[in-house]
Amino acid sequence: MVGVFFRLVRRELVLALRGGIGSLMAVVFFVIAVTLFPLGIGPELALLSRIAPGAVWVAALLAALLSLDRLFVADHEDGSLEQLMLGALPPELVVLAKTLAHWLTTGLPLAAAAPVLAILLNMSADGLVILIVSLLLGTPILSLIGAVGAALTVGLRRGGALIALLVLPLYVPVLIFGVGAVEGAVLDTGVRTNLTILAGGLVAALALGPLAAAAALRMTTE
Amino acid sequence: MACIRGERPVFSRVSFRLAPGGALTLTGPNGSGKSSLLRILAGLLRPAGGTLAWDGEPLEDDWAAHRRRLHYVGHLDAVKPTLTVAENLEDWARLRGAAGPEPGALEALGIEALGDVPGRYLSAGQRRRLALARLVAAPAPLWLLDEPTVTLDAEAAARVAAMIARHRAGGGVAVVATHGEIALDGAQRLDLGDHAIPAEALLDAGDPGPEEESW
């Protein structure tokens, strides 16, 4: 079972790599979106560092959203989803494997690119470390919630826009506590509470996300 | 067993039993429910009524065990355009829990020369052959084939018929939806056109009958 799980993760990563630039779209979008803030607001360092946590997190949120619509659609269109549902893995683990691959190709690169972009926005060194930690805890939640949205809309023709409407409200708590943690570090008011809540959210999303997404996928393969 | 799709009744009072080595060909006009019946047998779709059993054990008790013993080849070939033929085959064998594809799967369908070709360069018939090669790559006792020879040439269709015959000789069971292109020796026939329900019958239906269905 474990071997089959990682085989599926491997397959998804190979498919993402061979998909070319499409799989890097989230990171490229993230870089461009954050770069727009200093261009639009102007070179006032105090103002930039004030908005830095929020700007980086909002851009990360939208970037994570961008690649979600392909998570199950390609497999649904070519029949792979049916075969996955009939394979050795329970549907819940299929969802978990695909979500893990999604996070490795979007969330992880986002967390890696974020500090460079935060320097562009004049964030302090304390803030950078917590920014990475908060993104490492928060982006898997984004992928897991997103997987539920993607599974619910997989059979629809214009599913992409609907995913955003379904998923963005659920992203709000992640945004609030993610930004809260970074601001706590920058202003030196403590980060523990916000990071703990994010970690708790991740555990809850890990437990519930695959269950909900697998139930939605069962309905679409009917 | 009965089936309702989108509030429209498709068939009712369908019942059959297959022994090891047995085969069933499903025939019937378009829309008579051949694909729906195969998807019900695969567990992808729930029947509106009736029961399914394997060796006398109801399938509802253990869908995971049922998934392990069946191969379903539907209308879609599940071939990834960016993976080569060999990679596609190996993935599906491993995702079914096998250590790797059984040797001879590509040869059985006559596509052994295409092993290194990415899926996007395959013709519709070659993709179909690759989808059917999965049957050999990871053995399973129950084959559910939905019009397996559509898009195939006569030579490949004969290979599929031979594959099914070998499978049955080894004690396997096959259920094949077809419009008559494929002939199976000693197979039972089920014409779903005979089991269609007129729409007005639905108004007082709800009871698909007590018929049992098992292999």
XYZ file of C-alpha atoms in Angstrom:
437
model
C 0.000 0.000 0.000
C 2.789 2.432 0.953
C 4.701 1.490 -2.192
C 1.645 2.077 -4.374
C 1.061 5.438 -2.659
C 4.550 6.706 -3.426
C 4.346 5.238 -6.938
C 1.342 7.485 -7.538
C 3.171 10.503 -6.070
C 6.121 9.721 -8.338
C 3.849 9.401 -11.358
C 2.243 12.769 -10.615
C 5.649 14.444 -10.238
C 6.874 12.941 -13.536
C 3.695 14.129 -15.248
C 4.152 17.615 -13.758
C 7.809 17.770 -14.850
C 7.006 16.643 -18.387
C 4.105 19.077 -18.469
C 6.744 21.794 -18.807
C 6.108 25.388 -17.757
C 2.524 24.632 -16.792
C 3.610 23.120 -13.501
C 5.753 26.151 -12.644
C 2.933 28.550 -13.422
C 2.042 29.008 -9.755
C 5.544 30.165 -8.784
C 5.899 32.444 -11.807
C 2.511 34.007 -11.025
C 3.556 34.418 -7.363
C 6.788 36.228 -8.300
C 5.039 38.557 -10.728
C 2.137 39.312 -8.381
C 4.375 40.230 -5.442
C 6.628 42.328 -7.671
C 3.609 44.404 -8.678
C 3.207 45.766 -5.140
C 6.417 47.891 -4.974
C 5.763 49.013 -8.537
C 2.234 50.100 -7.713
C 2.807 51.564 -4.266
C 6.182 53.203 -4.796
C 9.500 52.908 -2.973
C 8.361 53.910 0.529
C 10.164 51.347 2.667
C 8.047 51.858 5.788
C 4.820 51.326 3.884
C 6.188 48.333 1.971
C 7.377 46.557 5.077
C 3.988 47.227 6.692
C 2.090 45.491 3.877
C 4.749 42.824 3.161
C 3.231 39.907 5.169
C -0.239 40.444 3.755
C 0.965 40.979 0.174
C 3.101 37.828 0.133
C 0.368 35.704 1.695
C -2.410 36.963 -0.574
C -0.212 36.339 -3.628
C 0.625 32.833 -2.350
C -3.081 32.135 -1.836
C -3.985 33.137 -5.375
C -1.011 31.272 -6.829
C -2.046 28.076 -5.033
C -5.540 28.518 -6.463
C -4.255 28.874 -10.018
C -3.205 25.277 -10.635
C -6.058 23.604 -8.750
C -8.441 23.201 -11.672
C -6.074 20.713 -13.353
C -5.693 18.558 -10.227
C -8.331 15.978 -11.224
C -9.654 17.257 -14.572
C -6.891 15.788 -16.773
C -7.303 12.362 -15.152
C -11.073 12.620 -15.441
C -10.943 13.454 -19.160
C -8.595 10.634 -20.207
C -10.144 7.933 -18.013
C -7.243 7.669 -15.571
C -9.488 8.732 -12.697
C -11.746 5.704 -13.178
C -8.718 3.427 -13.207
C -7.326 5.103 -10.090
C -10.657 4.593 -8.322
C -10.423 0.889 -9.258
C -6.740 0.568 -8.310
C -5.127 -0.826 -5.193
C -5.324 2.475 -3.295
C -8.525 3.564 -1.544
C -9.830 6.803 -3.135
C -8.898 8.741 0.017
C -5.230 7.838 -0.449
C -5.428 8.608 -4.184
C -6.544 12.118 -3.196
C -3.812 12.390 -0.580
C -1.103 11.288 -3.038
C -2.251 13.689 -5.731
C -2.539 16.510 -3.193
C 0.957 15.808 -1.887
C 2.304 15.984 -5.450
C 0.365 19.219 -5.980
C 1.910 20.710 -2.857
C 5.421 19.599 -3.836
C 5.048 21.368 -7.187
C 3.272 24.516 -5.900
C 3.333 25.088 -2.133
C 6.947 24.080 -1.594
C 8.348 26.271 -4.419
C 6.185 29.133 -3.101
C 7.711 28.806 0.354
C 11.183 28.721 -1.233
C 10.589 31.803 -3.374
C 8.827 33.808 -0.653
C 11.894 35.057 1.306
C 13.494 36.583 -1.805
C 10.278 38.394 -2.596
C 9.835 39.486 1.027
C 13.283 41.138 0.933
C 11.999 43.070 -2.072
C 9.242 44.344 0.249
C 11.746 45.256 2.983
C 10.703 42.570 5.474
C 12.960 42.120 8.518
C 15.074 38.990 9.004
C 12.863 37.789 11.899
C 9.858 38.031 9.642
C 11.528 36.020 6.840
C 12.038 32.920 8.973
C 8.474 32.928 10.270
C 7.188 33.648 6.766
C 8.786 30.427 5.536
C 7.509 28.456 8.525
C 3.980 29.850 8.153
C 3.954 29.087 4.418
C 5.231 25.543 5.032
C 2.351 25.004 7.477
C -0.249 26.954 5.499
C 0.259 25.937 1.871
C -0.498 22.230 2.497
C -3.835 23.365 3.977
C -4.440 25.366 0.803
C -3.721 22.273 -1.337
C -5.968 20.048 0.796
C -8.932 22.447 0.838
C -8.317 23.052 -2.856
C -8.468 19.323 -3.559
C -12.011 19.243 -2.170
C -13.012 22.125 -4.432
C -11.298 20.504 -7.416
C -13.006 17.165 -6.751
C -16.432 18.814 -6.469
C -16.058 20.642 -9.785
C -14.210 17.969 -11.793
C -17.134 17.082 -14.049
C -18.110 20.693 -14.814
C -17.058 22.490 -17.962
C -16.279 25.850 -16.353
C -15.052 24.347 -13.105
C -12.037 26.654 -12.682
C -14.001 29.773 -11.776
C -16.304 27.817 -9.491
C -13.333 26.390 -7.564
C -12.242 29.945 -6.705
C -15.715 30.789 -5.391
C -15.903 27.571 -3.358
C -12.413 27.610 -1.978
C -11.433 31.253 -1.367
C -13.816 31.754 1.596
C -12.286 28.660 3.189
C -8.800 30.082 2.641
C -9.585 33.140 4.794
C -8.608 31.593 8.161
C -5.318 30.362 6.693
C -4.621 33.893 5.468
C -5.482 35.488 8.801
C -3.315 33.204 10.921
C -0.481 33.092 8.375
C -0.242 36.879 8.195
C -0.762 37.089 11.950
C 2.270 34.881 12.573
C 4.534 36.931 10.295
C 3.361 40.236 11.777
C 3.891 38.823 15.235
C 7.505 38.146 14.298
C 8.050 41.533 12.672
C 6.461 43.486 15.537
C 7.910 41.099 18.136
C 4.521 40.328 19.719
C 4.923 36.539 19.597
C 4.208 33.985 16.904
C 3.372 30.863 18.859
C -0.425 31.162 18.935
C -0.812 31.772 15.225
C 1.591 29.007 14.218
C -0.074 26.548 16.598
C -3.467 27.285 15.093
C -2.012 26.821 11.589
C -0.509 23.484 12.621
C -3.867 22.429 14.082
C -5.563 23.487 10.875
C -3.131 21.371 8.892
C -3.905 18.291 10.993
C -7.641 18.858 10.570
C -7.290 19.409 6.811
C -5.176 16.242 6.497
C -7.861 14.243 8.264
C -10.952 15.713 6.583
C -9.819 16.920 3.150
C -9.119 13.506 1.558
C -12.392 12.092 2.957
C -14.467 14.902 1.471
C -12.627 14.944 -1.863
C -12.852 11.154 -2.252
C -16.607 11.277 -1.618
C -16.933 13.928 -4.337
C -14.827 11.872 -6.765
C -16.988 8.792 -6.168
C -19.980 10.819 -7.292
C -18.297 12.066 -10.466
C -17.193 8.603 -11.626
C -20.766 7.305 -11.368
C -30.911 -6.090 -10.839
C -32.184 -2.745 -12.080
C -30.562 0.495 -13.126
C -31.826 4.085 -13.171
C -29.730 6.865 -14.721
C -30.727 10.475 -14.154
C -34.280 9.442 -13.073
C -34.586 7.537 -16.365
C -34.980 3.778 -15.959
C -32.503 1.895 -18.130
C -33.124 -1.770 -17.463
C -34.680 -4.055 -14.868
C -34.968 -7.733 -14.080
C -31.483 -8.474 -15.320
C -30.037 -11.592 -13.791
C -27.142 -13.863 -14.654
C -24.586 -16.209 -13.148
C -21.155 -17.019 -14.524
C -18.992 -20.044 -13.689
C -15.156 -19.944 -13.765
C -14.069 -19.801 -17.406
C -17.445 -18.397 -18.356
C -18.152 -15.358 -20.447
C -21.107 -13.097 -21.016
C -21.613 -10.896 -24.043
C -23.849 -7.893 -23.537
C -25.730 -6.740 -26.580
C -28.529 -4.312 -27.171
C -29.190 -1.033 -28.951
C -27.416 2.206 -27.983
C -28.602 3.427 -24.615
C -29.859 0.037 -23.467
C -27.463 0.108 -20.510
C -24.502 -2.058 -21.557
C -21.974 0.433 -20.214
C -24.071 1.094 -17.117
C -24.215 -2.624 -16.342
C -20.441 -2.936 -16.715
C -19.918 0.081 -14.434
C -22.261 -1.488 -11.880
C -20.238 -4.725 -12.036
C -17.057 -2.659 -11.553
C -18.527 -0.936 -8.489
C -18.307 2.508 -10.107
C -22.093 2.763 -10.152
C -24.637 1.529 -7.626
C -27.581 -0.501 -8.947
C -31.036 0.882 -8.219
C -32.023 -2.522 -6.902
C -30.872 -6.127 -6.730
C -27.719 -7.740 -5.482
C -24.278 -8.616 -6.777
C -22.243 -11.459 -5.412
C -18.930 -13.222 -6.025
C -18.657 -16.818 -4.800
C -21.856 -16.189 -2.864
C -20.375 -13.231 -0.965
C -22.272 -9.951 -1.520
C -19.976 -7.364 -3.079
C -21.161 -4.617 -0.718
C -19.280 -6.366 2.070
C -15.852 -5.703 0.572
C -15.493 -3.385 -2.404
C -11.712 -3.250 -1.949
C -11.441 -7.003 -2.533
C -13.708 -6.706 -5.570
C -11.553 -3.906 -7.055
C -8.493 -6.144 -6.757
C -10.055 -8.967 -8.758
C -11.437 -6.954 -11.660
C -10.140 -5.167 -14.727
C -12.381 -2.565 -16.288
C -11.648 -1.223 -19.764
C -14.143 1.488 -20.592
C -14.430 3.876 -23.514
C -11.524 5.986 -22.267
C -8.049 4.532 -22.599
C -6.328 6.228 -19.603
C -3.140 6.752 -21.606
C -1.021 9.738 -20.525
C 0.328 11.671 -23.524
C 3.633 12.555 -21.850
C 4.460 9.031 -20.663
C 5.839 6.387 -23.002
C 3.909 3.218 -23.749
C 6.111 1.184 -21.389
C 5.791 3.792 -18.620
C 2.012 3.939 -18.989
C 1.815 0.171 -18.689
C 4.217 -0.044 -15.762
C 2.329 2.668 -13.842
C -0.981 0.868 -14.180
C 0.492 -2.470 -13.162
C 2.121 -0.937 -10.071
C -0.923 1.145 -9.156
C -2.836 -2.127 -9.017
C -0.316 -3.319 -6.451
C 1.723 -5.587 -8.755
C 5.520 -5.531 -8.505
C 5.669 -4.663 -12.185
C 4.015 -5.505 -15.481
C 3.947 -9.176 -16.455
C 6.203 -9.803 -19.458
C 4.482 -10.283 -22.776
C 1.714 -7.702 -22.277
C 2.788 -5.451 -25.147
C 3.532 -8.499 -27.317
C 0.026 -9.876 -26.720
C -1.393 -6.791 -28.432
C 1.352 -6.469 -31.026
C 2.693 -3.110 -29.785
C 6.071 -4.257 -28.410
C 7.855 -2.018 -30.962
C 6.169 1.077 -29.488
C 7.590 0.748 -25.949
C 9.533 4.026 -26.073
C 6.915 6.059 -27.933
C 5.152 8.771 -25.882
C 1.399 8.346 -25.607
C 0.599 11.487 -27.577
C 1.978 9.954 -30.803
C -0.270 6.881 -30.633
C -3.228 6.427 -32.944
C -6.648 5.698 -31.457
C -6.221 1.991 -32.206
C -2.751 1.878 -30.656
C -4.031 3.625 -27.510
C -6.795 1.041 -27.350
C -4.251 -1.778 -27.653
C -2.254 -0.237 -24.803
C -5.387 0.004 -22.648
C -6.075 -3.689 -23.313
C -2.445 -4.611 -22.580
C -3.213 -3.709 -18.947
C -5.334 -6.875 -18.789
C -2.240 -9.009 -19.344
C 0.171 -6.755 -17.419
C -1.618 -7.234 -14.088
C -3.709 -10.429 -14.045
C -7.160 -10.336 -12.474
C -9.893 -12.986 -12.624
C -12.732 -10.714 -13.804
C -12.516 -8.723 -17.045
C -15.150 -6.082 -17.758
C -14.698 -4.879 -21.321
C -16.794 -2.132 -22.882
C -16.725 -2.563 -26.674
C -13.056 -3.577 -26.565
C -12.612 -3.914 -30.320
C -13.950 -0.491 -31.294
C -11.177 1.374 -33.237
C -9.196 -1.880 -33.543
C -8.290 -3.456 -36.885
C -9.208 -7.081 -37.676
C -5.783 -8.387 -36.675
C -5.924 -6.722 -33.250
C -9.537 -7.794 -32.737
C -8.426 -11.399 -33.297
C -5.655 -10.892 -30.720
C -8.238 -9.642 -28.197
C -10.467 -12.651 -28.862
C -7.463 -14.938 -28.327
C -6.570 -13.082 -25.117
C -10.072 -13.554 -23.768
C -9.980 -17.262 -24.722
C -6.654 -17.723 -22.854
C -8.041 -15.811 -19.875
C -11.086 -18.087 -19.758
C -8.990 -21.206 -20.202
C -7.152 -20.125 -17.035
C -10.423 -19.968 -15.107
C -11.055 -16.257 -15.635
C -14.410 -14.665 -16.266
C -15.176 -12.018 -18.878
C -18.151 -9.733 -19.414
C -17.951 -8.044 -22.804
C -20.257 -5.393 -24.230
C -20.278 -5.626 -27.984
C -22.301 -4.970 -31.102
C -21.331 -8.370 -32.427
C -17.785 -7.684 -33.635
C -16.330 -10.177 -31.223
C -17.341 -13.818 -31.002
C -16.682 -15.806 -27.838
C -17.054 -19.581 -27.829
C -19.745 -20.808 -25.506
C -20.485 -17.396 -24.093
C -23.840 -16.570 -22.569
C -25.687 -13.751 -24.256
C -27.667 -11.028 -22.555
C -29.628 -8.666 -24.780
C -30.363 -5.619 -22.648
C -32.843 -4.451 -25.258
C -35.152 -7.162 -23.841
C -34.899 -5.677 -20.359
C -35.682 -2.055 -21.169
C -38.410 -0.388 -19.133
C -40.917 1.886 -20.858
C -40.947 5.325 -19.231
C -44.606 5.104 -18.124
C -43.851 1.917 -16.192
C -41.639 3.962 -13.880
C -44.586 5.867 -12.466
C -45.719 2.937 -10.351
C -42.394 1.111 -10.264
C -39.883 1.541 -7.463
C -39.834 -2.206 -7.042
C -37.308 -3.641 -9.462
C -38.176 -7.175 -8.482
C -36.562 -9.589 -6.102
C -34.214 -11.144 -8.656
C -30.810 -12.124 -7.485
C -27.696 -11.696 -9.539
C -24.515 -13.563 -8.906
C -21.592 -15.239 -10.565
